[in-house]
Amino acid sequence: MAEWVPVFRGEELPPGLMRVVTIGDQRILVANVEGTFYAIGAVCTHTEGYLDEGYIEDRTVVCPIHFSRFSLISGEVVEGPAEEPEPTYPVEVRNGIVYVQR
Ligand code: FES
């Protein structure tokens, strides 16, 4: 069953930054894109690079291993070599706390 998990205070992650959170055995990348929080898988669908060790470029995250780019908003592949999109997770902010649904 879907569950909302509090992950951190919204003020801890200013616009343009991202961080990884671990929920159960899932690594999830939470990013602040122009003031709105989004969550996608944090493990590259190519050969499992950690996207949180990459960098943000325009509303995308660039994998540090072979430089695939994924949309932080939709999880879609913007540039390969990856072919599979990242999963996305709903995000809400309640009373200043960021929640991710898994
Ligand atoms: S592991 Fe991410 S692009 Fe290859």
XYZ file of C-alpha atoms and ligand atoms in Angstrom:
106
model
C 0.000 0.000 0.000
C 1.241 3.510 -0.827
C 2.770 5.277 2.123
C 3.858 8.918 2.620
C 7.296 9.089 4.214
C 8.693 12.340 5.705
C 12.247 12.831 4.412
C 13.561 16.274 5.423
C 12.581 19.890 5.999
C 11.999 21.718 2.723
C 14.245 24.605 3.771
C 17.193 22.190 3.888
C 17.195 21.823 0.093
C 17.270 25.146 -1.777
C 16.318 25.421 -5.472
C 18.859 23.852 -7.829
C 19.992 21.198 -5.365
C 19.255 17.503 -4.924
C 19.859 14.836 -2.343
C 19.369 11.123 -2.014
C 17.008 9.619 0.526
C 16.732 5.949 1.338
C 13.290 4.515 1.938
C 13.393 0.827 2.702
C 15.818 -0.526 0.127
C 15.068 2.194 -2.446
C 17.482 5.032 -3.241
C 15.361 8.004 -4.254
C 16.634 11.319 -5.609
C 14.735 14.365 -4.358
C 15.416 17.626 -6.195
C 14.232 21.182 -5.757
C 13.511 22.435 -9.271
C 12.724 26.141 -9.175
C 10.961 25.821 -5.833
C 9.053 22.609 -6.498
C 10.215 19.249 -5.162
C 10.357 16.170 -7.387
C 11.490 12.598 -6.726
C 12.867 10.049 -9.192
C 14.963 6.896 -8.865
C 18.528 7.641 -7.772
C 20.137 4.631 -9.470
C 20.852 5.052 -13.170
C 18.887 2.674 -15.384
C 21.969 2.227 -17.586
C 24.504 0.460 -15.366
C 23.501 1.646 -11.914
C 25.503 4.828 -11.434
C 24.385 6.894 -8.453
C 22.623 9.926 -9.866
C 23.062 11.804 -6.593
C 26.808 11.783 -7.344
C 26.128 13.483 -10.684
C 24.983 17.045 -11.214
C 21.919 19.060 -12.144
C 21.751 20.754 -15.533
C 18.577 22.629 -16.585
C 15.822 20.478 -14.930
C 17.793 17.266 -15.543
C 20.278 15.178 -13.603
C 23.421 13.969 -15.343
C 24.755 10.523 -14.409
C 28.420 10.654 -13.308
C 29.319 7.392 -15.077
C 28.401 7.722 -18.762
C 26.546 11.044 -18.623
C 22.993 9.973 -19.384
C 20.552 12.764 -18.573
C 17.172 12.230 -16.940
C 14.371 14.722 -16.456
C 14.032 15.492 -12.751
C 10.351 16.149 -13.384
C 9.261 13.142 -15.468
C 12.154 10.676 -15.071
C 12.381 10.454 -18.886
C 15.721 9.899 -20.575
C 16.745 13.199 -22.154
C 20.080 11.898 -23.404
C 21.501 8.339 -23.491
C 23.159 5.921 -23.345
C 20.404 4.987 -20.852
C 17.174 3.912 -22.564
C 14.835 3.228 -19.642
C 13.302 6.127 -17.687
C 13.672 6.500 -13.950
C 10.623 5.766 -11.797
C 8.947 8.833 -10.326
C 7.474 9.263 -6.870
C 4.794 11.712 -5.716
C 6.068 14.468 -3.423
C 4.161 16.750 -1.081
C 5.194 19.448 1.363
C 3.156 19.637 4.550
C 3.984 22.111 7.297
C 7.424 22.591 5.797
C 8.233 18.866 5.729
C 8.864 17.099 2.413
C 7.049 13.760 2.070
C 7.709 11.149 -0.614
C 5.179 8.497 -1.458
C 6.493 5.031 -2.147
S 25.544 4.255 -15.448
Fe 24.506 6.100 -15.844
S 24.937 6.515 -17.901
Fe 25.904 4.620 -17.568
